Amino acid sequence: MNPNSLDRSIDRASQTMLREARSAGIETVWDRYEKQLPQCSFGQLGICCRNCNMGPCRIDPFGEGAEKGVCGATADIIVARNLLRMIAAGAAAHSDHARDAVLTFKRMCEGAAGSYNIKDEAKLYSLATEYGIPTDNRTREEVASELADSLIAEFGKQAGPICFTRRAPEARIKLWQKIGIDPRGIDREIVECMHRTHIGVDNDATHILLHGLRTSLSDGWGGSMIATEVQDVLFGTPKPVTSSVNLGVLSEGKVNILIHGHEPILSEMIVEAAEAPEILKLAEKMGAKGINIAGMCCTGNETLMRHGVPTAGNFLQQELAIITGAVEAMVVDVQCIMPALGQLTSCYHTKFISTSPKAEFPGALRMEFHEEEAFETAKKIVRAAVENFPNRNSSKVIIPAEKQACMVGFSAEAILSALGGTPEPLLDAIKSGAVKGIGAVVGCNNVKIKHNYGHVNLVKELIKNDVLVVTTGCNAIACAEAGLLSPEAAELAGPGLKAVCKALGGIPPVLHMGSCVDISRILVLTAVVAKALGVDISDLPAAGAAPEWMSEKAVSIGAYVVSSGVHTVLGTVPPVLGSETVTGLLTSGLNGVVGASFAVEPDPFKAAELMLSHIEAKRKALGLE
Ligand code: SF4
Ligand code: MSK
């Protein structure tokens, strides 16, 4: 790879910092990727196995060497097992995040997490009704406590169903039941993945993959959806709000604190702690003009959409933010946090503060966070950052100018409210062809694809062709940085979509629906639209994409989106090409099973064509030509 910064990112702020990294001799993720090249082709094809100590085994893809592992496992079995383990890890990450959110909710009900409160009472009661929890003549706390117990029970259930799966259209639920993938308890499905992939258990690729679909559904309509809903009850359901994104949100004169990771349990407290009068006074004493909190990755998405807290960047920008030399503290919890941050922050004055009991990092200062003393710990963390301000070396500070305005916070509830409380106006727009369909574009950055290139170009192509885009995760941040989350971006949309955006009071053509777990909001939206049209989700003129995905969470997401009936285009190839059976199942066989499948297309323009032709075909099938 050419080390030119222009080849690594399309984002100008990132290019500036990449040049700075190069001139300062600082190593980044792109340099480490180059040192890995060529990457192991057995790993790329998914045909190596370490599931027992007779191995490691690998299959010769050219048929000249070993065709089977020591135990007799074929390429099909090995690839399928490896994929199932990826789904299990991804589903576990989302669902363990959900577990912590629910346990915090329960502790709050018991009075043991006094810093938290119920911010969305209406959602609390609607969830209670969904769970059949009586609400008459009961206190809010009694209802909340019983709801918390019901949500906690979803993890350990031995027989389903998981309550939120019943939000899907009837036809979809029946299909899941018919093919045996209606998920049972969340933990049960994940544990069963590990059992099935142990040596000598499940040895049929199709059978293994079907369990992958079931596990992923326990994530999408289970763990992820529980995380979203409980966080809404605790912190408020997002409504449209304006803010700004990119590295230019860092402030030269203020204490900069970056909050990075995934769980809003901590970041909500940090945002509050930074407003405490004594802390602001301390900042002034340290010579700062105030405290500037900025998000990173999905923690950034959570605070951006609920409070309009600016976001400094997505996954591939986490190191670049430190290289600005202007960050007093990088505070992290879990997921997508590069272990490289420890060494990198040691080159600057930045304090790298780890907070989760589950996640330790080399070189990090540990300030463990527990709900019982949430606000106090948050204040300690913010104080540590403020006291670090005088250590900033102003000669090392380079803050890029790029800072892009955006409108975010389009929860499913906010979208329906913008439509006047009913999906009808959206259905009318789809029926008339003003809006051709819905594109769900989500997922990470991946160093194998030029930073934000896949995201931004794919989304631009979709809106240009009158496809309304809903986005979460690092795609949402990429779109925001490119100006696609501003009402003015409607000018880049086709005439139909542009008119709809204007008629709805000036909404962007790309709607920010939140963090990774909030892909559950997209599922809810598709279910609402499908039910209103009287069809299954797989009949909708809708398609999904993850143009720069990299994480195991993304594998679980892709699996539950397809299992829910949405055709999905991936921008990077999953490690499955070593098995024709598995590749064939994923790219076409699943159509006959769940009515949707995967495609892989790294070129965002071609990926957009695939999505558009899928949407056209679905329109035609619905008689909407
Ligand atoms: Fe090899 Fe089979 Fe053991 Fe895997 S499970 S390492 S293929 S012997
Ligand atoms: S942060 S999982 S890199 S979207 Fe959710 Fe971004 Fe992917 Fe992490």
PDB file of N, CA and C in Angstrom, residues 360-452:
ATOM      1  N   GLU A 360      -9.224  -4.441  30.202  1.00  0.00           N
ATOM      2  CA  GLU A 360      -7.990  -3.763  30.603  1.00  0.00           C
ATOM      3  C   GLU A 360      -7.108  -3.592  29.371  1.00  0.00           C
ATOM      4  N   PHE A 361      -6.279  -2.564  29.364  1.00  0.00           N
ATOM      5  CA  PHE A 361      -5.424  -2.260  28.210  1.00  0.00           C
ATOM      6  C   PHE A 361      -4.009  -1.966  28.689  1.00  0.00           C
ATOM      7  N   PRO A 362      -3.008  -2.418  27.929  1.00  0.00           N
ATOM      8  CA  PRO A 362      -1.642  -2.066  28.317  1.00  0.00           C
ATOM      9  C   PRO A 362      -1.466  -0.553  28.293  1.00  0.00           C
ATOM     10  N   GLY A 363      -0.835  -0.029  29.331  1.00  0.00           N
ATOM     11  CA  GLY A 363      -0.535   1.407  29.360  1.00  0.00           C
ATOM     12  C   GLY A 363      -1.692   2.273  29.807  1.00  0.00           C
ATOM     13  N   ALA A 364      -2.806   1.649  30.224  1.00  0.00           N
ATOM     14  CA  ALA A 364      -3.966   2.465  30.619  1.00  0.00           C
ATOM     15  C   ALA A 364      -3.956   2.729  32.122  1.00  0.00           C
ATOM     16  N   LEU A 365      -4.499   3.876  32.479  1.00  0.00           N
ATOM     17  CA  LEU A 365      -4.721   4.207  33.879  1.00  0.00           C
ATOM     18  C   LEU A 365      -6.105   3.660  34.222  1.00  0.00           C
ATOM     19  N   ARG A 366      -6.176   2.817  35.240  1.00  0.00           N
ATOM     20  CA  ARG A 366      -7.449   2.141  35.523  1.00  0.00           C
ATOM     21  C   ARG A 366      -8.289   2.939  36.515  1.00  0.00           C
ATOM     22  N   MET A 367      -9.489   3.313  36.104  1.00  0.00           N
ATOM     23  CA  MET A 367     -10.415   3.976  37.022  1.00  0.00           C
ATOM     24  C   MET A 367     -11.750   3.251  36.859  1.00  0.00           C
ATOM     25  N   GLU A 368     -11.851   2.120  37.570  1.00  0.00           N
ATOM     26  CA  GLU A 368     -12.990   1.229  37.333  1.00  0.00           C
ATOM     27  C   GLU A 368     -14.313   1.889  37.703  1.00  0.00           C
ATOM     28  N   PHE A 369     -15.279   1.611  36.852  1.00  0.00           N
ATOM     29  CA  PHE A 369     -16.570   2.282  36.957  1.00  0.00           C
ATOM     30  C   PHE A 369     -17.641   1.306  37.419  1.00  0.00           C
ATOM     31  N   HIS A 370     -18.338   1.664  38.504  1.00  0.00           N
ATOM     32  CA  HIS A 370     -19.453   0.831  38.990  1.00  0.00           C
ATOM     33  C   HIS A 370     -20.655   1.741  39.202  1.00  0.00           C
ATOM     34  N   GLU A 371     -21.832   1.218  38.865  1.00  0.00           N
ATOM     35  CA  GLU A 371     -23.051   2.053  38.904  1.00  0.00           C
ATOM     36  C   GLU A 371     -23.309   2.657  40.270  1.00  0.00           C
ATOM     37  N   GLU A 372     -22.940   1.942  41.328  1.00  0.00           N
ATOM     38  CA  GLU A 372     -23.268   2.410  42.675  1.00  0.00           C
ATOM     39  C   GLU A 372     -22.706   3.806  42.937  1.00  0.00           C
ATOM     40  N   GLU A 373     -21.498   4.062  42.393  1.00  0.00           N
ATOM     41  CA  GLU A 373     -20.910   5.390  42.614  1.00  0.00           C
ATOM     42  C   GLU A 373     -20.586   6.048  41.278  1.00  0.00           C
ATOM     43  N   ALA A 374     -21.551   5.908  40.363  1.00  0.00           N
ATOM     44  CA  ALA A 374     -21.313   6.330  38.978  1.00  0.00           C
ATOM     45  C   ALA A 374     -20.894   7.797  38.854  1.00  0.00           C
ATOM     46  N   PHE A 375     -21.663   8.680  39.453  1.00  0.00           N
ATOM     47  CA  PHE A 375     -21.388  10.104  39.263  1.00  0.00           C
ATOM     48  C   PHE A 375     -20.064  10.479  39.916  1.00  0.00           C
ATOM     49  N   GLU A 376     -19.794   9.904  41.091  1.00  0.00           N
ATOM     50  CA  GLU A 376     -18.540  10.221  41.791  1.00  0.00           C
ATOM     51  C   GLU A 376     -17.337   9.768  40.964  1.00  0.00           C
ATOM     52  N   THR A 377     -17.420   8.542  40.389  1.00  0.00           N
ATOM     53  CA  THR A 377     -16.309   8.053  39.564  1.00  0.00           C
ATOM     54  C   THR A 377     -16.157   8.931  38.329  1.00  0.00           C
ATOM     55  N   ALA A 378     -17.283   9.303  37.728  1.00  0.00           N
ATOM     56  CA  ALA A 378     -17.218  10.154  36.532  1.00  0.00           C
ATOM     57  C   ALA A 378     -16.525  11.472  36.875  1.00  0.00           C
ATOM     58  N   LYS A 379     -16.847  12.022  38.044  1.00  0.00           N
ATOM     59  CA  LYS A 379     -16.199  13.289  38.439  1.00  0.00           C
ATOM     60  C   LYS A 379     -14.686  13.105  38.615  1.00  0.00           C
ATOM     61  N   LYS A 380     -14.312  11.967  39.207  1.00  0.00           N
ATOM     62  CA  LYS A 380     -12.874  11.689  39.394  1.00  0.00           C
ATOM     63  C   LYS A 380     -12.174  11.632  38.040  1.00  0.00           C
ATOM     64  N   ILE A 381     -12.821  10.978  37.085  1.00  0.00           N
ATOM     65  CA  ILE A 381     -12.234  10.839  35.747  1.00  0.00           C
ATOM     66  C   ILE A 381     -12.091  12.217  35.098  1.00  0.00           C
ATOM     67  N   VAL A 382     -13.145  13.005  35.176  1.00  0.00           N
ATOM     68  CA  VAL A 382     -13.099  14.335  34.549  1.00  0.00           C
ATOM     69  C   VAL A 382     -12.047  15.198  35.251  1.00  0.00           C
ATOM     70  N   ARG A 383     -11.975  15.068  36.582  1.00  0.00           N
ATOM     71  CA  ARG A 383     -10.983  15.852  37.329  1.00  0.00           C
ATOM     72  C   ARG A 383      -9.563  15.481  36.879  1.00  0.00           C
ATOM     73  N   ALA A 384      -9.318  14.191  36.693  1.00  0.00           N
ATOM     74  CA  ALA A 384      -7.981  13.744  36.257  1.00  0.00           C
ATOM     75  C   ALA A 384      -7.630  14.376  34.907  1.00  0.00           C
ATOM     76  N   ALA A 385      -8.630  14.465  34.037  1.00  0.00           N
ATOM     77  CA  ALA A 385      -8.393  15.071  32.717  1.00  0.00           C
ATOM     78  C   ALA A 385      -8.102  16.561  32.862  1.00  0.00           C
ATOM     79  N   VAL A 386      -8.884  17.224  33.707  1.00  0.00           N
ATOM     80  CA  VAL A 386      -8.716  18.677  33.889  1.00  0.00           C
ATOM     81  C   VAL A 386      -7.324  18.972  34.459  1.00  0.00           C
ATOM     82  N   GLU A 387      -6.922  18.172  35.439  1.00  0.00           N
ATOM     83  CA  GLU A 387      -5.611  18.397  36.060  1.00  0.00           C
ATOM     84  C   GLU A 387      -4.469  18.116  35.087  1.00  0.00           C
ATOM     85  N   ASN A 388      -4.789  17.417  34.023  1.00  0.00           N
ATOM     86  CA  ASN A 388      -3.769  17.106  33.006  1.00  0.00           C
ATOM     87  C   ASN A 388      -3.599  18.244  31.991  1.00  0.00           C
ATOM     88  N   PHE A 389      -4.515  19.202  32.011  1.00  0.00           N
ATOM     89  CA  PHE A 389      -4.482  20.273  30.997  1.00  0.00           C
ATOM     90  C   PHE A 389      -3.146  21.042  30.977  1.00  0.00           C
ATOM     91  N   PRO A 390      -2.588  21.408  32.136  1.00  0.00           N
ATOM     92  CA  PRO A 390      -1.320  22.155  32.099  1.00  0.00           C
ATOM     93  C   PRO A 390      -0.167  21.359  31.473  1.00  0.00           C
ATOM     94  N   ASN A 391      -0.337  20.035  31.367  1.00  0.00           N
ATOM     95  CA  ASN A 391       0.733  19.215  30.775  1.00  0.00           C
ATOM     96  C   ASN A 391       0.702  19.219  29.258  1.00  0.00           C
ATOM     97  N   ARG A 392      -0.312  19.843  28.685  1.00  0.00           N
ATOM     98  CA  ARG A 392      -0.404  19.860  27.211  1.00  0.00           C
ATOM     99  C   ARG A 392       0.773  20.653  26.627  1.00  0.00           C
ATOM    100  N   ASN A 393       1.407  20.088  25.622  1.00  0.00           N
ATOM    101  CA  ASN A 393       2.525  20.761  24.959  1.00  0.00           C
ATOM    102  C   ASN A 393       1.964  21.481  23.729  1.00  0.00           C
ATOM    103  N   SER A 394       1.795  22.788  23.831  1.00  0.00           N
ATOM    104  CA  SER A 394       1.106  23.503  22.747  1.00  0.00           C
ATOM    105  C   SER A 394       1.863  23.411  21.424  1.00  0.00           C
ATOM    106  N   SER A 395       3.182  23.162  21.490  1.00  0.00           N
ATOM    107  CA  SER A 395       3.930  23.065  20.230  1.00  0.00           C
ATOM    108  C   SER A 395       3.579  21.769  19.475  1.00  0.00           C
ATOM    109  N   LYS A 396       2.967  20.813  20.184  1.00  0.00           N
ATOM    110  CA  LYS A 396       2.600  19.537  19.533  1.00  0.00           C
ATOM    111  C   LYS A 396       1.153  19.548  19.045  1.00  0.00           C
ATOM    112  N   VAL A 397       0.427  20.635  19.321  1.00  0.00           N
ATOM    113  CA  VAL A 397      -1.014  20.623  19.032  1.00  0.00           C
ATOM    114  C   VAL A 397      -1.312  20.983  17.576  1.00  0.00           C
ATOM    115  N   ILE A 398      -2.005  20.075  16.908  1.00  0.00           N
ATOM    116  CA  ILE A 398      -2.497  20.344  15.544  1.00  0.00           C
ATOM    117  C   ILE A 398      -3.946  19.880  15.510  1.00  0.00           C
ATOM    118  N   ILE A 399      -4.861  20.820  15.477  1.00  0.00           N
ATOM    119  CA  ILE A 399      -6.282  20.433  15.377  1.00  0.00           C
ATOM    120  C   ILE A 399      -6.764  20.785  13.978  1.00  0.00           C
ATOM    121  N   PRO A 400      -7.185  19.779  13.209  1.00  0.00           N
ATOM    122  CA  PRO A 400      -7.668  20.088  11.858  1.00  0.00           C
ATOM    123  C   PRO A 400      -8.887  21.011  11.920  1.00  0.00           C
ATOM    124  N   ALA A 401      -9.076  21.781  10.865  1.00  0.00           N
ATOM    125  CA  ALA A 401     -10.178  22.747  10.863  1.00  0.00           C
ATOM    126  C   ALA A 401     -11.533  22.078  10.634  1.00  0.00           C
ATOM    127  N   GLU A 402     -11.542  20.883  10.030  1.00  0.00           N
ATOM    128  CA  GLU A 402     -12.807  20.285   9.598  1.00  0.00           C
ATOM    129  C   GLU A 402     -13.722  19.959  10.779  1.00  0.00           C
ATOM    130  N   LYS A 403     -14.909  20.516  10.692  1.00  0.00           N
ATOM    131  CA  LYS A 403     -15.925  20.354  11.730  1.00  0.00           C
ATOM    132  C   LYS A 403     -17.243  20.509  10.986  1.00  0.00           C
ATOM    133  N   GLN A 404     -17.989  19.440  10.861  1.00  0.00           N
ATOM    134  CA  GLN A 404     -19.163  19.437   9.980  1.00  0.00           C
ATOM    135  C   GLN A 404     -20.460  19.421  10.793  1.00  0.00           C
ATOM    136  N   ALA A 405     -21.376  20.283  10.439  1.00  0.00           N
ATOM    137  CA  ALA A 405     -22.666  20.300  11.133  1.00  0.00           C
ATOM    138  C   ALA A 405     -23.507  19.097  10.712  1.00  0.00           C
ATOM    139  N   CYS A 406     -24.328  18.601  11.635  1.00  0.00           N
ATOM    140  CA  CYS A 406     -25.176  17.456  11.296  1.00  0.00           C
ATOM    141  C   CYS A 406     -26.475  17.492  12.098  1.00  0.00           C
ATOM    142  N   MET A 407     -27.480  16.766  11.589  1.00  0.00           N
ATOM    143  CA  MET A 407     -28.738  16.598  12.319  1.00  0.00           C
ATOM    144  C   MET A 407     -28.885  15.103  12.574  1.00  0.00           C
ATOM    145  N   VAL A 408     -29.026  14.740  13.838  1.00  0.00           N
ATOM    146  CA  VAL A 408     -29.008  13.320  14.212  1.00  0.00           C
ATOM    147  C   VAL A 408     -30.205  13.011  15.126  1.00  0.00           C
ATOM    148  N   GLY A 409     -30.265  11.760  15.605  1.00  0.00           N
ATOM    149  CA  GLY A 409     -31.276  11.418  16.623  1.00  0.00           C
ATOM    150  C   GLY A 409     -32.589  10.914  16.065  1.00  0.00           C
ATOM    151  N   PHE A 410     -32.538  10.225  14.924  1.00  0.00           N
ATOM    152  CA  PHE A 410     -33.772   9.725  14.314  1.00  0.00           C
ATOM    153  C   PHE A 410     -34.059   8.296  14.787  1.00  0.00           C
ATOM    154  N   SER A 411     -34.542   8.210  16.019  1.00  0.00           N
ATOM    155  CA  SER A 411     -35.022   6.910  16.499  1.00  0.00           C
ATOM    156  C   SER A 411     -36.259   6.550  15.671  1.00  0.00           C
ATOM    157  N   ALA A 412     -36.692   5.298  15.750  1.00  0.00           N
ATOM    158  CA  ALA A 412     -37.898   4.900  15.009  1.00  0.00           C
ATOM    159  C   ALA A 412     -39.072   5.788  15.444  1.00  0.00           C
ATOM    160  N   GLU A 413     -39.120   6.080  16.760  1.00  0.00           N
ATOM    161  CA  GLU A 413     -40.201   6.939  17.277  1.00  0.00           C
ATOM    162  C   GLU A 413     -40.115   8.337  16.662  1.00  0.00           C
ATOM    163  N   ALA A 414     -38.867   8.861  16.553  1.00  0.00           N
ATOM    164  CA  ALA A 414     -38.694  10.216  16.011  1.00  0.00           C
ATOM    165  C   ALA A 414     -39.068  10.254  14.531  1.00  0.00           C
ATOM    166  N   ILE A 415     -38.759   9.167  13.806  1.00  0.00           N
ATOM    167  CA  ILE A 415     -39.106   9.131  12.374  1.00  0.00           C
ATOM    168  C   ILE A 415     -40.630   9.110  12.231  1.00  0.00           C
ATOM    169  N   LEU A 416     -41.276   8.260  13.037  1.00  0.00           N
ATOM    170  CA  LEU A 416     -42.742   8.196  12.943  1.00  0.00           C
ATOM    171  C   LEU A 416     -43.365   9.532  13.334  1.00  0.00           C
ATOM    172  N   SER A 417     -42.771  10.187  14.325  1.00  0.00           N
ATOM    173  CA  SER A 417     -43.331  11.481  14.725  1.00  0.00           C
ATOM    174  C   SER A 417     -43.118  12.524  13.618  1.00  0.00           C
ATOM    175  N   ALA A 418     -41.950  12.479  12.949  1.00  0.00           N
ATOM    176  CA  ALA A 418     -41.726  13.410  11.828  1.00  0.00           C
ATOM    177  C   ALA A 418     -42.730  13.154  10.707  1.00  0.00           C
ATOM    178  N   LEU A 419     -43.220  11.900  10.636  1.00  0.00           N
ATOM    179  CA  LEU A 419     -44.191  11.551   9.588  1.00  0.00           C
ATOM    180  C   LEU A 419     -45.627  11.858  10.027  1.00  0.00           C
ATOM    181  N   GLY A 420     -45.759  12.414  11.239  1.00  0.00           N
ATOM    182  CA  GLY A 420     -47.097  12.762  11.729  1.00  0.00           C
ATOM    183  C   GLY A 420     -47.713  11.643  12.550  1.00  0.00           C
ATOM    184  N   GLY A 421     -46.863  10.736  13.078  1.00  0.00           N
ATOM    185  CA  GLY A 421     -47.365   9.699  13.979  1.00  0.00           C
ATOM    186  C   GLY A 421     -47.806   8.419  13.280  1.00  0.00           C
ATOM    187  N   THR A 422     -47.673   8.360  11.966  1.00  0.00           N
ATOM    188  CA  THR A 422     -48.079   7.162  11.219  1.00  0.00           C
ATOM    189  C   THR A 422     -47.100   6.936  10.061  1.00  0.00           C
ATOM    190  N   PRO A 423     -46.883   5.663   9.691  1.00  0.00           N
ATOM    191  CA  PRO A 423     -45.959   5.429   8.571  1.00  0.00           C
ATOM    192  C   PRO A 423     -46.568   5.769   7.208  1.00  0.00           C
ATOM    193  N   GLU A 424     -47.864   6.114   7.192  1.00  0.00           N
ATOM    194  CA  GLU A 424     -48.558   6.317   5.905  1.00  0.00           C
ATOM    195  C   GLU A 424     -47.830   7.248   4.924  1.00  0.00           C
ATOM    196  N   PRO A 425     -47.365   8.444   5.380  1.00  0.00           N
ATOM    197  CA  PRO A 425     -46.701   9.323   4.406  1.00  0.00           C
ATOM    198  C   PRO A 425     -45.479   8.663   3.754  1.00  0.00           C
ATOM    199  N   LEU A 426     -44.751   7.840   4.534  1.00  0.00           N
ATOM    200  CA  LEU A 426     -43.596   7.137   3.963  1.00  0.00           C
ATOM    201  C   LEU A 426     -44.072   6.082   2.966  1.00  0.00           C
ATOM    202  N   LEU A 427     -45.140   5.373   3.342  1.00  0.00           N
ATOM    203  CA  LEU A 427     -45.679   4.355   2.429  1.00  0.00           C
ATOM    204  C   LEU A 427     -46.143   5.005   1.128  1.00  0.00           C
ATOM    205  N   ASP A 428     -46.825   6.164   1.257  1.00  0.00           N
ATOM    206  CA  ASP A 428     -47.301   6.860   0.058  1.00  0.00           C
ATOM    207  C   ASP A 428     -46.127   7.247  -0.832  1.00  0.00           C
ATOM    208  N   ALA A 429     -45.050   7.736  -0.183  1.00  0.00           N
ATOM    209  CA  ALA A 429     -43.873   8.151  -0.959  1.00  0.00           C
ATOM    210  C   ALA A 429     -43.238   6.944  -1.656  1.00  0.00           C
ATOM    211  N   ILE A 430     -43.234   5.802  -0.958  1.00  0.00           N
ATOM    212  CA  ILE A 430     -42.673   4.585  -1.568  1.00  0.00           C
ATOM    213  C   ILE A 430     -43.573   4.120  -2.718  1.00  0.00           C
ATOM    214  N   LYS A 431     -44.883   4.150  -2.474  1.00  0.00           N
ATOM    215  CA  LYS A 431     -45.824   3.683  -3.506  1.00  0.00           C
ATOM    216  C   LYS A 431     -45.750   4.564  -4.754  1.00  0.00           C
ATOM    217  N   SER A 432     -45.632   5.881  -4.531  1.00  0.00           N
ATOM    218  CA  SER A 432     -45.612   6.796  -5.686  1.00  0.00           C
ATOM    219  C   SER A 432     -44.265   6.739  -6.410  1.00  0.00           C
ATOM    220  N   GLY A 433     -43.245   6.205  -5.736  1.00  0.00           N
ATOM    221  CA  GLY A 433     -41.918   6.142  -6.354  1.00  0.00           C
ATOM    222  C   GLY A 433     -41.067   7.363  -6.029  1.00  0.00           C
ATOM    223  N   ALA A 434     -41.636   8.323  -5.267  1.00  0.00           N
ATOM    224  CA  ALA A 434     -40.823   9.480  -4.843  1.00  0.00           C
ATOM    225  C   ALA A 434     -39.638   8.949  -4.038  1.00  0.00           C
ATOM    226  N   VAL A 435     -39.928   8.025  -3.137  1.00  0.00           N
ATOM    227  CA  VAL A 435     -38.867   7.277  -2.443  1.00  0.00           C
ATOM    228  C   VAL A 435     -38.907   5.865  -3.014  1.00  0.00           C
ATOM    229  N   LYS A 436     -37.790   5.459  -3.629  1.00  0.00           N
ATOM    230  CA  LYS A 436     -37.766   4.138  -4.280  1.00  0.00           C
ATOM    231  C   LYS A 436     -37.732   3.002  -3.259  1.00  0.00           C
ATOM    232  N   GLY A 437     -37.077   3.286  -2.121  1.00  0.00           N
ATOM    233  CA  GLY A 437     -36.970   2.246  -1.110  1.00  0.00           C
ATOM    234  C   GLY A 437     -36.110   2.726   0.042  1.00  0.00           C
ATOM    235  N   ILE A 438     -35.764   1.779   0.905  1.00  0.00           N
ATOM    236  CA  ILE A 438     -34.965   2.124   2.085  1.00  0.00           C
ATOM    237  C   ILE A 438     -33.628   1.382   2.007  1.00  0.00           C
ATOM    238  N   GLY A 439     -32.549   2.121   2.228  1.00  0.00           N
ATOM    239  CA  GLY A 439     -31.220   1.519   2.283  1.00  0.00           C
ATOM    240  C   GLY A 439     -30.698   1.635   3.708  1.00  0.00           C
ATOM    241  N   ALA A 440     -30.368   0.501   4.322  1.00  0.00           N
ATOM    242  CA  ALA A 440     -29.802   0.526   5.674  1.00  0.00           C
ATOM    243  C   ALA A 440     -28.302   0.337   5.522  1.00  0.00           C
ATOM    244  N   VAL A 441     -27.540   1.393   5.764  1.00  0.00           N
ATOM    245  CA  VAL A 441     -26.088   1.306   5.569  1.00  0.00           C
ATOM    246  C   VAL A 441     -25.419   1.514   6.928  1.00  0.00           C
ATOM    247  N   VAL A 442     -24.660   0.526   7.335  1.00  0.00           N
ATOM    248  CA  VAL A 442     -24.150   0.506   8.715  1.00  0.00           C
ATOM    249  C   VAL A 442     -22.700   0.015   8.736  1.00  0.00           C
ATOM    250  N   GLY A 443     -22.175  -0.108   9.934  1.00  0.00           N
ATOM    251  CA  GLY A 443     -20.926  -0.837  10.127  1.00  0.00           C
ATOM    252  C   GLY A 443     -19.680   0.012  10.262  1.00  0.00           C
ATOM    253  N   CYS A 444     -18.601  -0.727  10.394  1.00  0.00           N
ATOM    254  CA  CYS A 444     -17.318  -0.209  10.858  1.00  0.00           C
ATOM    255  C   CYS A 444     -16.529   0.510   9.768  1.00  0.00           C
ATOM    256  N   ASN A 445     -15.299   0.877  10.117  1.00  0.00           N
ATOM    257  CA  ASN A 445     -14.237   1.127   9.136  1.00  0.00           C
ATOM    258  C   ASN A 445     -13.362  -0.118   9.124  1.00  0.00           C
ATOM    259  N   ASN A 446     -12.670  -0.301   8.002  1.00  0.00           N
ATOM    260  CA  ASN A 446     -11.740  -1.423   7.887  1.00  0.00           C
ATOM    261  C   ASN A 446     -10.543  -0.915   7.110  1.00  0.00           C
ATOM    262  N   VAL A 447      -9.362  -1.123   7.667  1.00  0.00           N
ATOM    263  CA  VAL A 447      -8.149  -0.594   7.054  1.00  0.00           C
ATOM    264  C   VAL A 447      -7.920  -1.142   5.636  1.00  0.00           C
ATOM    265  N   LYS A 448      -8.663  -2.198   5.290  1.00  0.00           N
ATOM    266  CA  LYS A 448      -8.533  -2.758   3.938  1.00  0.00           C
ATOM    267  C   LYS A 448      -9.232  -1.890   2.901  1.00  0.00           C
ATOM    268  N   ILE A 449     -10.049  -0.964   3.364  1.00  0.00           N
ATOM    269  CA  ILE A 449     -10.757  -0.064   2.449  1.00  0.00           C
ATOM    270  C   ILE A 449     -10.411   1.364   2.837  1.00  0.00           C
ATOM    271  N   LYS A 450     -10.189   2.216   1.842  1.00  0.00           N
ATOM    272  CA  LYS A 450      -9.840   3.607   2.153  1.00  0.00           C
ATOM    273  C   LYS A 450     -10.896   4.183   3.109  1.00  0.00           C
ATOM    274  N   HIS A 451     -10.410   4.747   4.215  1.00  0.00           N
ATOM    275  CA  HIS A 451     -11.288   5.241   5.273  1.00  0.00           C
ATOM    276  C   HIS A 451     -12.434   6.106   4.720  1.00  0.00           C
ATOM    277  N   ASN A 452     -13.649   5.686   5.012  1.00  0.00           N
ATOM    278  CA  ASN A 452     -14.896   6.389   4.654  1.00  0.00           C
ATOM    279  C   ASN A 452     -15.236   6.371   3.161  1.00  0.00           C
TER     280      ASN A 452
END
